[in-house]
Short mmCIF file of C-alpha atoms and ligand atoms in Angstrom, two decimals:
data_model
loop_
_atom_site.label_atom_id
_atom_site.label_comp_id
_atom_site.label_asym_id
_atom_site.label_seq_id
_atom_site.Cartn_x
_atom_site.Cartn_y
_atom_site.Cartn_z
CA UNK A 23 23.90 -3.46 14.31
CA UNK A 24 20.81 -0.97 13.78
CA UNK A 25 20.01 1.06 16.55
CA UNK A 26 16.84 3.21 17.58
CA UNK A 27 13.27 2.31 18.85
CA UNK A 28 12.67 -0.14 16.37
CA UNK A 29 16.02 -1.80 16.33
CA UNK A 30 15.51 -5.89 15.85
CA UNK A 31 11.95 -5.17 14.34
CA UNK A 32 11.50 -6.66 10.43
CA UNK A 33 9.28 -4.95 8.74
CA UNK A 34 7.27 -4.86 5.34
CA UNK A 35 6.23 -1.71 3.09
CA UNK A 36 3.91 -2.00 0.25
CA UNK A 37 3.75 1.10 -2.06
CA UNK A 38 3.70 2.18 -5.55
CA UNK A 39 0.89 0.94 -8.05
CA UNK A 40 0.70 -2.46 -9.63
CA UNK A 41 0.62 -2.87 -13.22
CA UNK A 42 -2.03 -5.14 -14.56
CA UNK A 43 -1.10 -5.86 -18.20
CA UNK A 44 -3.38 -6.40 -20.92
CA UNK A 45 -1.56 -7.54 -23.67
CA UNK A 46 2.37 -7.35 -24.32
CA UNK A 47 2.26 -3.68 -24.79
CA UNK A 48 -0.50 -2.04 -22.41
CA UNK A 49 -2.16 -1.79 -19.17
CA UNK A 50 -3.85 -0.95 -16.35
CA UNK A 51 -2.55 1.47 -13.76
CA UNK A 52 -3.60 4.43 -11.33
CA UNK A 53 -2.01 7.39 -10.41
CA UNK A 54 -0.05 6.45 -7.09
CA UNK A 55 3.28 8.01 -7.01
CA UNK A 56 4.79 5.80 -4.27
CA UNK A 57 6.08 9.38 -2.05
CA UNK A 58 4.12 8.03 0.75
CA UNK A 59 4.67 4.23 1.04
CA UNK A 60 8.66 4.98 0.72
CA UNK A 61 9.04 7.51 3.32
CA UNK A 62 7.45 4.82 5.65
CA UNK A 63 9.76 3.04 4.51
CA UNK A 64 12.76 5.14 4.91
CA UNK A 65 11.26 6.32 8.32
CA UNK A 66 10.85 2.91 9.72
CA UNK A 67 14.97 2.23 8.59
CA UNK A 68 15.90 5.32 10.27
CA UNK A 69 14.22 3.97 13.34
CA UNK A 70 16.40 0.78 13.23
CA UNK A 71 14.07 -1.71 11.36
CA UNK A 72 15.13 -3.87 8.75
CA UNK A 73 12.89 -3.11 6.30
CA UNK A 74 11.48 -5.05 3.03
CA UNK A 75 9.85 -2.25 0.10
CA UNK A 76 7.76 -4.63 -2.29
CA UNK A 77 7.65 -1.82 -4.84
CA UNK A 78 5.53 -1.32 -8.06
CA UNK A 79 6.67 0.79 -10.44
CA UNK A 80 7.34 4.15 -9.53
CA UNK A 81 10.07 7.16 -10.83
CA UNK A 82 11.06 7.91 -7.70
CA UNK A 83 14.55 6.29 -6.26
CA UNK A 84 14.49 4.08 -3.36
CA UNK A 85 15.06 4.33 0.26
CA UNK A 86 18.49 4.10 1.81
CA UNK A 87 18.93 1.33 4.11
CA UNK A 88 15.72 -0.45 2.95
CA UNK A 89 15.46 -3.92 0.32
CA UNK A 90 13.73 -3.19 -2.57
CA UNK A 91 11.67 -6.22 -3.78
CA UNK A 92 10.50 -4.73 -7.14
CA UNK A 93 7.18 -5.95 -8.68
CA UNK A 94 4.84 -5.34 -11.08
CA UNK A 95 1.09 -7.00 -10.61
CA UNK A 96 -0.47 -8.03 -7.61
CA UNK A 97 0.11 -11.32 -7.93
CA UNK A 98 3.62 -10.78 -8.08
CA UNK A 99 3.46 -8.22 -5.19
CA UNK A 100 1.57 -10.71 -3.02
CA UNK A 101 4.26 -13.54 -3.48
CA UNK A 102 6.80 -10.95 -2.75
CA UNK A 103 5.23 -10.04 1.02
CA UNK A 104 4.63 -13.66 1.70
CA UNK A 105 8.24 -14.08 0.88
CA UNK A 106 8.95 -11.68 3.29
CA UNK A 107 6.75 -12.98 6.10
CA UNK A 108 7.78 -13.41 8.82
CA UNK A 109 7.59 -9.44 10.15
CA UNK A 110 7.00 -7.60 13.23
CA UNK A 111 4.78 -5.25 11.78
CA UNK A 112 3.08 -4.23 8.15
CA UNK A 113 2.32 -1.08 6.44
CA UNK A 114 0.73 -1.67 3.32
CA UNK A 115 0.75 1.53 1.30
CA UNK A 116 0.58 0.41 -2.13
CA UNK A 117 -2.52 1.42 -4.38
CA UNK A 118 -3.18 -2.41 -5.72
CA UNK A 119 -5.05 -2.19 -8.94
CA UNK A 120 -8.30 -3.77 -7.88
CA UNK A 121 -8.81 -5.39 -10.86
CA UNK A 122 -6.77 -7.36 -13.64
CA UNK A 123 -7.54 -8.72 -17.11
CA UNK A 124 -8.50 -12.41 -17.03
CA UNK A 125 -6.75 -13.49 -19.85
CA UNK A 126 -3.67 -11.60 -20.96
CA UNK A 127 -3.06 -11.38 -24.54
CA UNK A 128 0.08 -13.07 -25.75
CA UNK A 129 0.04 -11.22 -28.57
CA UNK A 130 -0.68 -7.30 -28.95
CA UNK A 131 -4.42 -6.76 -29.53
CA UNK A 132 -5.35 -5.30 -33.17
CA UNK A 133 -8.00 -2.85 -33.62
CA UNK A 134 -9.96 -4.43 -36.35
CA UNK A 135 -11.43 -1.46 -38.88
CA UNK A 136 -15.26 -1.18 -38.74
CA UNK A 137 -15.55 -3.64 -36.05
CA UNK A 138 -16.56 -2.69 -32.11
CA UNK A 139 -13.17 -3.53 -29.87
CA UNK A 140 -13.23 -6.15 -27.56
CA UNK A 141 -14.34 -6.01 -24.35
CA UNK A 142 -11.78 -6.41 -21.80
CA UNK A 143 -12.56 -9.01 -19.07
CA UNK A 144 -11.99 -8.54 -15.64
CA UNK A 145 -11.20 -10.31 -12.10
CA UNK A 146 -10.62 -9.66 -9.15
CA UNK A 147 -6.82 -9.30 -7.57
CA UNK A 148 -5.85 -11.14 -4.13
CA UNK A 149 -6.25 -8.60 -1.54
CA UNK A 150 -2.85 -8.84 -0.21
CA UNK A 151 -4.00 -6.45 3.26
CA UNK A 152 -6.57 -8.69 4.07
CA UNK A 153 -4.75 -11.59 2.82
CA UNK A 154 -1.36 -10.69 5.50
CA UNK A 155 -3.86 -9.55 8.06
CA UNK A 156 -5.33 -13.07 8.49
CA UNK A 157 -1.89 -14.95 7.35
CA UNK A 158 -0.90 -17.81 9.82
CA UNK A 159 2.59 -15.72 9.66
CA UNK A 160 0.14 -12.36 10.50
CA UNK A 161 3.06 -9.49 11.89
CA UNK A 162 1.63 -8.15 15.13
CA UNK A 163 0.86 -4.77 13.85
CA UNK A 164 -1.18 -4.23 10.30
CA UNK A 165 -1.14 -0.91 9.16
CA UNK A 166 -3.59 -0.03 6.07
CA UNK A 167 -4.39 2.36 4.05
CA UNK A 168 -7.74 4.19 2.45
CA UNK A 169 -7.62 6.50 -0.01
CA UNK A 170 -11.53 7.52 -0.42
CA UNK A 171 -13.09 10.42 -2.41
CA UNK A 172 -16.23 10.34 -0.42
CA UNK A 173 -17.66 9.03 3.32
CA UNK A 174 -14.19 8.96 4.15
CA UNK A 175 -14.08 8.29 7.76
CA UNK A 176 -16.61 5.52 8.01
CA UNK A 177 -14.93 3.77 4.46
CA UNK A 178 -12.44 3.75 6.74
CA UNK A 179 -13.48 2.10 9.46
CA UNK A 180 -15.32 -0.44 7.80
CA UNK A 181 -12.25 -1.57 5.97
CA UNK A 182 -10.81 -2.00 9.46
CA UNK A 183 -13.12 -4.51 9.74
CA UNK A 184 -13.42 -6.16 6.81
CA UNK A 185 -9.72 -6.05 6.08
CA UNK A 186 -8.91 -7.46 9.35
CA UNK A 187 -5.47 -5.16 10.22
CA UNK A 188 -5.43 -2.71 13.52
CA UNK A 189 -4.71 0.96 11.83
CA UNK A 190 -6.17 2.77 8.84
CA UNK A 191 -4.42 5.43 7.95
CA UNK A 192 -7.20 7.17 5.94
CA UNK A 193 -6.95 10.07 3.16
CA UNK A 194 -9.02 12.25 1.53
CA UNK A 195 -7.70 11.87 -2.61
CA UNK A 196 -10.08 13.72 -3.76
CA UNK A 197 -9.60 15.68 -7.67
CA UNK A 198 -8.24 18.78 -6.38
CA UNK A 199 -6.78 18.36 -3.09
CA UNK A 200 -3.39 17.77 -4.97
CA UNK A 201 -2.46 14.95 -2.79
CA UNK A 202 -2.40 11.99 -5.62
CA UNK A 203 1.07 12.34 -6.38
CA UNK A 204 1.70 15.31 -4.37
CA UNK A 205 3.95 15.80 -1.41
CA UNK A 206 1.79 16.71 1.31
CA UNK A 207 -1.24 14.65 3.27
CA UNK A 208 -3.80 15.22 5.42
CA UNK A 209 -4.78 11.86 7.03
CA UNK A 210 -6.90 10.17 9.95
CA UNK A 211 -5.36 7.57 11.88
CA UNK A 212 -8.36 5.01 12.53
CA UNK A 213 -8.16 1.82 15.00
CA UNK A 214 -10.26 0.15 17.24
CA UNK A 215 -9.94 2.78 19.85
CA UNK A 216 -11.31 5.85 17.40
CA UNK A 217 -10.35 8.32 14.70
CA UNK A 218 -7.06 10.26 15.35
CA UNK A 219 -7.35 13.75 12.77
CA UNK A 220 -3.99 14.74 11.82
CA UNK A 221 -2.98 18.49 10.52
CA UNK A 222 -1.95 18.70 6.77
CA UNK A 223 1.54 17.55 6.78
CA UNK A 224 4.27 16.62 4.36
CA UNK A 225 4.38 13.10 2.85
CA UNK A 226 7.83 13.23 4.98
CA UNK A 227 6.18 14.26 8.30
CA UNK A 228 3.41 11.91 8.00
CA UNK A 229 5.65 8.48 8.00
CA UNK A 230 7.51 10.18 10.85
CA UNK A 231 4.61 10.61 12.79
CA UNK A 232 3.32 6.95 11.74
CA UNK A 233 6.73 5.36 12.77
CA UNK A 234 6.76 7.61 16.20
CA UNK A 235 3.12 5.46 16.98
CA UNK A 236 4.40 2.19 15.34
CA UNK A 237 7.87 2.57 18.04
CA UNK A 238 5.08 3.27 20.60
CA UNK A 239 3.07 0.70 20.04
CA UNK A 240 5.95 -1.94 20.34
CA UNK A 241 8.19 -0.13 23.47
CA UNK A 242 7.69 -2.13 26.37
CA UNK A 243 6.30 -5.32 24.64
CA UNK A 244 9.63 -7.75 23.91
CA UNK A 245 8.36 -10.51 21.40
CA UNK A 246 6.31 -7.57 19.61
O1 LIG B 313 -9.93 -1.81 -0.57
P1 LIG B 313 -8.97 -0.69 -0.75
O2 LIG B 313 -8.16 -0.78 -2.00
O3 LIG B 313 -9.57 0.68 -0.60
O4 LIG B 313 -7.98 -0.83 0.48
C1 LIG B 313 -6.82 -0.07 0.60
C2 LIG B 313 -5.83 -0.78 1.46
O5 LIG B 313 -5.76 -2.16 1.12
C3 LIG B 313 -4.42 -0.25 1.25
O6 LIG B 313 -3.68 -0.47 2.44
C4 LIG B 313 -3.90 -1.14 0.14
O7 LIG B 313 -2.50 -1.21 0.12
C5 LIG B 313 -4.53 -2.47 0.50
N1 LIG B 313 -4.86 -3.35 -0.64
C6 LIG B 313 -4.12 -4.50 -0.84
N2 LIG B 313 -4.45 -5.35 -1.87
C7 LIG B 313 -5.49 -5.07 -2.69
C8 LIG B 313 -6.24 -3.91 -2.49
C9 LIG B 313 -5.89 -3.06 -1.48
O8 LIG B 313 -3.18 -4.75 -0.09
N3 LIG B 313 -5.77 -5.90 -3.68
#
């Protein structure tokens, strides 16, 4: 049996990109490494949770102690965490491509010589935060995240809102702050009762820190 402050807990980690393909051969990603979303992962196992990773691709390996639920689109990674459901709590940490191509192409698109290519057409993925965050099934603690280049702490708060989960965990991603894919962070914990500014931390120290206020936020309250 698991032990530690979050022993009996179940809990779901989103991280990673999603892969959006285009045709057989291509398509859309970003630049998320995955560091962060599995050492919340790995932190919230060493605390005695049974934890569920819904992973898209990334290099690095996974957790110990954790279930890796591999994906690959959005789709596939919201089926995944509704598989998963029911949890105690939720930290979704993946960088979900925003947007996928309507109609993927069976067959590898040809670049025609002297013609203009083809415009790709987009839609919109499910939004699998607000999607949990409102879920019949909704785990008593949501945890979000917002990367932002720009207004970062009221983004932030406004996707509190419009997301519908209790924490942001909000960072600044800007080109040059080397955290995209990097091993450190410097993040604000947002929620209903204000803006928490962390130091610059390692990826590491930052899902310890997360998991100490998770374990907090359940100790004393038995059905979560
Ligand atoms: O809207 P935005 O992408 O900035 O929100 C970021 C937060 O929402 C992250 O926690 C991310 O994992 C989650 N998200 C999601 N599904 C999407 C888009 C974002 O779960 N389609």
């Amino acid at each position: 049996p698991l032990t530690g402050p979050l022993a009996g807990r179940r809990a779901i980690v989103t991280s990673g990109p999603t892969h959006e393909p285009i045709d057989p051969v291509r398509y859309i990603a970003n630049r998320s490494s995955g560091k962060q979303g599995h050492a919340i992962a790995a932190a919230l196992a060493r605390a005695g949770a049974e934890v569920t990773l819904v992973s898209g691709p990334v290099t690095i390996a996974p957790p110990a102690g954790v279930t890796v639920v591999p994906v690959e689109t959005a789709r596939e990674m919201l089926a995944a965490v509704e598989a998963a459901l029911p949890a105690d709590l939720a930290v979704m940490a993946a960088a979900v491509a925003d947007w996928r191509v309507a109609a993927e192409g069976a067959e590898k698109i040809k670049k025609a010589p002297g013609s203009e290519p083809a415009p790709l057409h987009l839609v919109e993925n499910p939004d699998i935060l607000a999607t949990v965050s409102r879920h019949p099934k909704r785990p008593s603690l949501v945890v979000g995240f917002a990367a932002e280049t720009q207004n970062l702490l009221s983004n932030a708060a406004a996707k509190l809102a419009r997301k519908g989960c209790d924490w942001i965990v909000a960072n600044d991603v800007s080109p040059g702050t080397g955290i995209m894919g990097g091993d450190r962070n410097r993040v604000h914990l947002v929620s209903a009762a204000g803006v928490e500014d962390w130091p610059e931390m390692s990826k590491d120290e930052v899902a310890a820190r997360l998991v100490q206020r998770i374990a907090g936020s359940f100790s004393g309250s038995l059905g979560g």
